[in-house]
Amino acid sequence: GTYYEFSYNGKVIGWLDKKAFKFYNTLEYDEVYNRDAIITNVTGNTVWTLPYQIYGTKAVNPATTYKNQQARITRKAKTERGIYYQFSINGKNIGWLDERAFDVYDEIEYNKNIQLTGVLSNASGNAIWSEPYRVIGTKNVGQATSYANKTVQLVKEAKTTRSTYYQMSINGKVIGWVDKRAFTNVK
């Protein structure tokens, strides 16, 4: 078998079989990470006071306690076991949970007014959204095929962590947001 020499309070005590020891994870990094998310995949997950299996961590609650709740991720940490997010709900810090438990929203990098026109020529497979796709509060408001091959006004452009989107309007009426790649002849 394998044995480890160990010490306590700076004094060498002796040797023990490796099965007698519990090994803790170490942090590879712990950084600020501000994102909004929904807690969705709770099966087999627990919320912890620190990232899982870091020395001193304690269980807070089963993750099922927070299923389908909107959360604000405030920190991201990586250990040998994986990536963990520290999160809060309604401004109250809850604890740390495996990243796979979250459905993370995209962040808007910029959102600016524009005055362009374009043809919605690649409508198939694209939806129209109330906000740029996958940001907090986004709702599907229709299919882009309803406006296929129509010339529309492009009144806003927003870039998210996923893609760039145009807010389109027809005759001054805002229709919604569509992926920039759905448009041609933009000028």
PDB file of C-alpha atoms in Angstrom:
ATOM      1  CA  GLY A   1       0.000   0.000   0.000  1.00  0.00           C
ATOM      2  CA  THR A   2       0.868   3.669   0.004  1.00  0.00           C
ATOM      3  CA  TYR A   3       1.718   5.514   3.218  1.00  0.00           C
ATOM      4  CA  TYR A   4       2.174   9.172   4.058  1.00  0.00           C
ATOM      5  CA  GLU A   5       4.323  10.733   6.725  1.00  0.00           C
ATOM      6  CA  PHE A   6       2.284  13.443   8.433  1.00  0.00           C
ATOM      7  CA  SER A   7       2.753  16.203  10.939  1.00  0.00           C
ATOM      8  CA  TYR A   8       0.467  18.110  13.265  1.00  0.00           C
ATOM      9  CA  ASN A   9       1.186  21.627  14.567  1.00  0.00           C
ATOM     10  CA  GLY A  10       4.643  21.433  12.989  1.00  0.00           C
ATOM     11  CA  LYS A  11       5.602  18.151  14.716  1.00  0.00           C
ATOM     12  CA  VAL A  12       6.121  14.944  12.708  1.00  0.00           C
ATOM     13  CA  ILE A  13       3.753  12.336  14.130  1.00  0.00           C
ATOM     14  CA  GLY A  14       4.445   9.288  11.966  1.00  0.00           C
ATOM     15  CA  TRP A  15       3.169   7.317   8.991  1.00  0.00           C
ATOM     16  CA  LEU A  16      -0.381   6.287   8.033  1.00  0.00           C
ATOM     17  CA  ASP A  17      -2.005   4.413   5.184  1.00  0.00           C
ATOM     18  CA  LYS A  18      -3.241   6.844   2.520  1.00  0.00           C
ATOM     19  CA  LYS A  19      -6.805   5.548   3.103  1.00  0.00           C
ATOM     20  CA  ALA A  20      -6.773   7.330   6.469  1.00  0.00           C
ATOM     21  CA  PHE A  21      -6.569  10.764   4.819  1.00  0.00           C
ATOM     22  CA  LYS A  22      -9.164  12.983   3.224  1.00  0.00           C
ATOM     23  CA  PHE A  23      -7.703  15.211   0.530  1.00  0.00           C
ATOM     24  CA  TYR A  24      -9.139  18.653  -0.144  1.00  0.00           C
ATOM     25  CA  ASN A  25      -9.245  20.485  -3.433  1.00  0.00           C
ATOM     26  CA  THR A  26      -7.207  23.614  -4.010  1.00  0.00           C
ATOM     27  CA  LEU A  27      -8.304  26.696  -5.903  1.00  0.00           C
ATOM     28  CA  GLU A  28      -6.762  27.232  -9.319  1.00  0.00           C
ATOM     29  CA  TYR A  29      -8.485  30.626  -9.427  1.00  0.00           C
ATOM     30  CA  ASP A  30     -11.259  32.618  -7.735  1.00  0.00           C
ATOM     31  CA  GLU A  31     -12.404  35.722  -9.597  1.00  0.00           C
ATOM     32  CA  VAL A  32     -15.209  38.258  -9.840  1.00  0.00           C
ATOM     33  CA  TYR A  33     -17.785  37.120 -12.418  1.00  0.00           C
ATOM     34  CA  ASN A  34     -21.039  39.062 -12.720  1.00  0.00           C
ATOM     35  CA  ARG A  35     -23.750  37.297 -14.736  1.00  0.00           C
ATOM     36  CA  ASP A  36     -27.459  36.613 -14.425  1.00  0.00           C
ATOM     37  CA  ALA A  37     -28.678  33.021 -14.580  1.00  0.00           C
ATOM     38  CA  ILE A  38     -31.474  30.584 -13.780  1.00  0.00           C
ATOM     39  CA  ILE A  39     -30.735  27.573 -11.572  1.00  0.00           C
ATOM     40  CA  THR A  40     -31.999  24.638 -13.626  1.00  0.00           C
ATOM     41  CA  ASN A  41     -29.920  21.454 -13.269  1.00  0.00           C
ATOM     42  CA  VAL A  42     -30.194  20.694  -9.566  1.00  0.00           C
ATOM     43  CA  THR A  43     -30.081  16.879  -9.611  1.00  0.00           C
ATOM     44  CA  GLY A  44     -27.244  15.649  -7.400  1.00  0.00           C
ATOM     45  CA  ASN A  45     -26.069  19.181  -6.574  1.00  0.00           C
ATOM     46  CA  THR A  46     -25.670  20.893  -3.210  1.00  0.00           C
ATOM     47  CA  VAL A  47     -25.017  24.532  -2.345  1.00  0.00           C
ATOM     48  CA  TRP A  48     -21.796  24.986  -0.313  1.00  0.00           C
ATOM     49  CA  THR A  49     -20.232  27.756   1.794  1.00  0.00           C
ATOM     50  CA  LEU A  50     -17.088  27.486  -0.403  1.00  0.00           C
ATOM     51  CA  PRO A  51     -16.391  25.680  -3.679  1.00  0.00           C
ATOM     52  CA  TYR A  52     -16.951  21.935  -3.180  1.00  0.00           C
ATOM     53  CA  GLN A  53     -14.263  20.060  -1.223  1.00  0.00           C
ATOM     54  CA  ILE A  54     -12.210  23.134  -0.349  1.00  0.00           C
ATOM     55  CA  TYR A  55     -10.960  22.889   3.240  1.00  0.00           C
ATOM     56  CA  GLY A  56     -13.614  24.232   5.635  1.00  0.00           C
ATOM     57  CA  THR A  57     -16.574  24.064   3.248  1.00  0.00           C
ATOM     58  CA  LYS A  58     -19.977  23.144   4.659  1.00  0.00           C
ATOM     59  CA  ALA A  59     -23.269  22.246   2.988  1.00  0.00           C
ATOM     60  CA  VAL A  60     -25.834  25.072   2.924  1.00  0.00           C
ATOM     61  CA  ASN A  61     -28.876  23.474   1.240  1.00  0.00           C
ATOM     62  CA  PRO A  62     -29.746  20.986  -1.463  1.00  0.00           C
ATOM     63  CA  ALA A  63     -29.758  22.770  -4.842  1.00  0.00           C
ATOM     64  CA  THR A  64     -33.405  21.725  -5.270  1.00  0.00           C
ATOM     65  CA  THR A  65     -34.238  24.514  -2.782  1.00  0.00           C
ATOM     66  CA  TYR A  66     -33.369  27.027  -5.537  1.00  0.00           C
ATOM     67  CA  LYS A  67     -34.656  25.218  -8.663  1.00  0.00           C
ATOM     68  CA  ASN A  68     -35.915  27.606 -11.383  1.00  0.00           C
ATOM     69  CA  GLN A  69     -34.960  30.692  -9.386  1.00  0.00           C
ATOM     70  CA  GLN A  70     -33.216  33.638 -10.967  1.00  0.00           C
ATOM     71  CA  ALA A  71     -29.753  34.177  -9.518  1.00  0.00           C
ATOM     72  CA  ARG A  72     -26.924  36.680  -9.814  1.00  0.00           C
ATOM     73  CA  ILE A  73     -23.528  35.000 -10.152  1.00  0.00           C
ATOM     74  CA  THR A  74     -20.885  37.070  -8.352  1.00  0.00           C
ATOM     75  CA  ARG A  75     -17.746  34.888  -8.375  1.00  0.00           C
ATOM     76  CA  LYS A  76     -16.279  32.022 -10.395  1.00  0.00           C
ATOM     77  CA  ALA A  77     -13.754  29.554  -8.968  1.00  0.00           C
ATOM     78  CA  LYS A  78     -11.992  26.531 -10.416  1.00  0.00           C
ATOM     79  CA  THR A  79     -10.739  23.489  -8.504  1.00  0.00           C
ATOM     80  CA  GLU A  80      -9.468  20.096  -9.649  1.00  0.00           C
ATOM     81  CA  ARG A  81     -13.104  18.913  -9.657  1.00  0.00           C
ATOM     82  CA  GLY A  82     -14.597  21.666 -11.799  1.00  0.00           C
ATOM     83  CA  ILE A  83     -15.907  25.226 -11.887  1.00  0.00           C
ATOM     84  CA  TYR A  84     -18.177  26.659  -9.205  1.00  0.00           C
ATOM     85  CA  TYR A  85     -20.214  29.867  -9.056  1.00  0.00           C
ATOM     86  CA  GLN A  86     -20.945  31.919  -5.960  1.00  0.00           C
ATOM     87  CA  PHE A  87     -24.455  33.313  -6.324  1.00  0.00           C
ATOM     88  CA  SER A  88     -27.068  35.475  -4.697  1.00  0.00           C
ATOM     89  CA  ILE A  89     -30.856  35.587  -4.950  1.00  0.00           C
ATOM     90  CA  ASN A  90     -32.689  38.883  -4.410  1.00  0.00           C
ATOM     91  CA  GLY A  91     -29.431  40.444  -3.219  1.00  0.00           C
ATOM     92  CA  LYS A  92     -28.784  37.777  -0.543  1.00  0.00           C
ATOM     93  CA  ASN A  93     -25.598  35.708  -0.876  1.00  0.00           C
ATOM     94  CA  ILE A  94     -26.570  32.012  -0.909  1.00  0.00           C
ATOM     95  CA  GLY A  95     -23.339  30.067  -1.509  1.00  0.00           C
ATOM     96  CA  TRP A  96     -21.407  28.114  -4.140  1.00  0.00           C
ATOM     97  CA  LEU A  97     -22.830  25.688  -6.699  1.00  0.00           C
ATOM     98  CA  ASP A  98     -21.451  23.677  -9.628  1.00  0.00           C
ATOM     99  CA  GLU A  99     -21.523  25.718 -12.867  1.00  0.00           C
ATOM    100  CA  ARG A 100     -23.524  22.948 -14.589  1.00  0.00           C
ATOM    101  CA  ALA A 101     -26.515  23.792 -12.374  1.00  0.00           C
ATOM    102  CA  PHE A 102     -26.918  27.205 -14.069  1.00  0.00           C
ATOM    103  CA  ASP A 103     -28.398  28.392 -17.347  1.00  0.00           C
ATOM    104  CA  VAL A 104     -26.385  31.609 -17.742  1.00  0.00           C
ATOM    105  CA  TYR A 105     -27.784  34.590 -19.650  1.00  0.00           C
ATOM    106  CA  ASP A 106     -25.731  36.462 -22.229  1.00  0.00           C
ATOM    107  CA  GLU A 107     -24.462  39.936 -21.339  1.00  0.00           C
ATOM    108  CA  ILE A 108     -24.940  42.992 -23.557  1.00  0.00           C
ATOM    109  CA  GLU A 109     -21.557  44.432 -24.519  1.00  0.00           C
ATOM    110  CA  TYR A 110     -23.110  47.433 -26.262  1.00  0.00           C
ATOM    111  CA  ASN A 111     -26.539  48.647 -27.417  1.00  0.00           C
ATOM    112  CA  LYS A 112     -26.602  51.652 -29.734  1.00  0.00           C
ATOM    113  CA  ASN A 113     -29.044  53.524 -31.960  1.00  0.00           C
ATOM    114  CA  ILE A 114     -28.496  53.155 -35.703  1.00  0.00           C
ATOM    115  CA  GLN A 115     -30.287  54.310 -38.864  1.00  0.00           C
ATOM    116  CA  LEU A 116     -29.892  51.613 -41.504  1.00  0.00           C
ATOM    117  CA  THR A 117     -32.054  49.480 -43.763  1.00  0.00           C
ATOM    118  CA  GLY A 118     -31.641  45.818 -44.576  1.00  0.00           C
ATOM    119  CA  VAL A 119     -33.348  42.898 -46.256  1.00  0.00           C
ATOM    120  CA  LEU A 120     -34.365  40.022 -43.971  1.00  0.00           C
ATOM    121  CA  SER A 121     -33.140  37.463 -46.504  1.00  0.00           C
ATOM    122  CA  ASN A 122     -31.985  34.669 -44.158  1.00  0.00           C
ATOM    123  CA  ALA A 123     -35.162  34.446 -42.096  1.00  0.00           C
ATOM    124  CA  SER A 124     -35.399  30.653 -41.901  1.00  0.00           C
ATOM    125  CA  GLY A 125     -34.300  29.377 -38.487  1.00  0.00           C
ATOM    126  CA  ASN A 126     -34.352  32.851 -36.920  1.00  0.00           C
ATOM    127  CA  ALA A 127     -36.821  34.106 -34.364  1.00  0.00           C
ATOM    128  CA  ILE A 128     -37.807  37.639 -33.396  1.00  0.00           C
ATOM    129  CA  TRP A 129     -37.095  38.544 -29.774  1.00  0.00           C
ATOM    130  CA  SER A 130     -38.283  41.240 -27.365  1.00  0.00           C
ATOM    131  CA  GLU A 131     -34.612  41.866 -26.431  1.00  0.00           C
ATOM    132  CA  PRO A 132     -31.364  40.574 -27.935  1.00  0.00           C
ATOM    133  CA  TYR A 133     -31.469  36.772 -27.739  1.00  0.00           C
ATOM    134  CA  ARG A 134     -30.509  35.128 -24.425  1.00  0.00           C
ATOM    135  CA  VAL A 135     -30.297  38.277 -22.300  1.00  0.00           C
ATOM    136  CA  ILE A 136     -32.362  38.513 -19.142  1.00  0.00           C
ATOM    137  CA  GLY A 137     -36.050  39.132 -19.868  1.00  0.00           C
ATOM    138  CA  THR A 138     -35.959  38.005 -23.516  1.00  0.00           C
ATOM    139  CA  LYS A 139     -39.221  36.638 -24.921  1.00  0.00           C
ATOM    140  CA  ASN A 140     -39.915  35.147 -28.342  1.00  0.00           C
ATOM    141  CA  VAL A 141     -42.337  37.448 -30.191  1.00  0.00           C
ATOM    142  CA  GLY A 142     -42.504  35.623 -33.527  1.00  0.00           C
ATOM    143  CA  GLN A 143     -40.680  33.986 -36.390  1.00  0.00           C
ATOM    144  CA  ALA A 144     -38.518  35.972 -38.783  1.00  0.00           C
ATOM    145  CA  THR A 145     -40.074  34.080 -41.718  1.00  0.00           C
ATOM    146  CA  SER A 146     -43.131  36.370 -41.319  1.00  0.00           C
ATOM    147  CA  TYR A 147     -40.917  39.158 -42.721  1.00  0.00           C
ATOM    148  CA  ALA A 148     -38.828  37.086 -45.144  1.00  0.00           C
ATOM    149  CA  ASN A 149     -37.267  39.104 -47.979  1.00  0.00           C
ATOM    150  CA  LYS A 150     -38.782  42.382 -46.755  1.00  0.00           C
ATOM    151  CA  THR A 151     -36.764  45.577 -46.484  1.00  0.00           C
ATOM    152  CA  VAL A 152     -36.902  46.824 -42.897  1.00  0.00           C
ATOM    153  CA  GLN A 153     -35.498  49.701 -40.898  1.00  0.00           C
ATOM    154  CA  LEU A 154     -32.721  48.753 -38.474  1.00  0.00           C
ATOM    155  CA  VAL A 155     -32.983  51.111 -35.497  1.00  0.00           C
ATOM    156  CA  LYS A 156     -30.659  49.554 -32.903  1.00  0.00           C
ATOM    157  CA  GLU A 157     -27.635  47.272 -32.836  1.00  0.00           C
ATOM    158  CA  ALA A 158     -26.641  45.260 -29.775  1.00  0.00           C
ATOM    159  CA  LYS A 159     -23.667  42.946 -29.288  1.00  0.00           C
ATOM    160  CA  THR A 160     -23.918  40.188 -26.701  1.00  0.00           C
ATOM    161  CA  THR A 161     -21.480  37.517 -25.594  1.00  0.00           C
ATOM    162  CA  ARG A 162     -23.132  35.262 -28.229  1.00  0.00           C
ATOM    163  CA  SER A 163     -23.707  37.395 -31.348  1.00  0.00           C
ATOM    164  CA  THR A 164     -24.795  40.779 -32.722  1.00  0.00           C
ATOM    165  CA  TYR A 165     -28.478  41.650 -33.174  1.00  0.00           C
ATOM    166  CA  TYR A 166     -30.510  44.321 -34.955  1.00  0.00           C
ATOM    167  CA  GLN A 167     -33.754  45.760 -33.663  1.00  0.00           C
ATOM    168  CA  MET A 168     -35.963  46.120 -36.724  1.00  0.00           C
ATOM    169  CA  SER A 169     -39.008  48.230 -37.435  1.00  0.00           C
ATOM    170  CA  ILE A 170     -41.468  48.609 -40.284  1.00  0.00           C
ATOM    171  CA  ASN A 171     -43.174  51.944 -40.928  1.00  0.00           C
ATOM    172  CA  GLY A 172     -41.960  53.231 -37.562  1.00  0.00           C
ATOM    173  CA  LYS A 173     -43.358  50.244 -35.599  1.00  0.00           C
ATOM    174  CA  VAL A 174     -40.725  48.255 -33.689  1.00  0.00           C
ATOM    175  CA  ILE A 175     -41.032  44.536 -34.470  1.00  0.00           C
ATOM    176  CA  GLY A 176     -38.193  43.092 -32.367  1.00  0.00           C
ATOM    177  CA  TRP A 177     -34.601  41.821 -32.402  1.00  0.00           C
ATOM    178  CA  VAL A 178     -33.129  39.422 -34.975  1.00  0.00           C
ATOM    179  CA  ASP A 179     -29.608  38.048 -35.400  1.00  0.00           C
ATOM    180  CA  LYS A 180     -27.532  40.334 -37.633  1.00  0.00           C
ATOM    181  CA  ARG A 181     -26.615  37.378 -39.877  1.00  0.00           C
ATOM    182  CA  ALA A 182     -30.248  37.160 -41.052  1.00  0.00           C
ATOM    183  CA  PHE A 183     -29.899  40.458 -42.955  1.00  0.00           C
ATOM    184  CA  THR A 184     -28.320  41.359 -46.293  1.00  0.00           C
ATOM    185  CA  ASN A 185     -27.959  44.645 -48.195  1.00  0.00           C
ATOM    186  CA  VAL A 186     -27.487  46.524 -44.931  1.00  0.00           C
ATOM    187  CA  LYS A 187     -26.823  50.200 -45.624  1.00  0.00           C
TER     188      LYS A 187
END
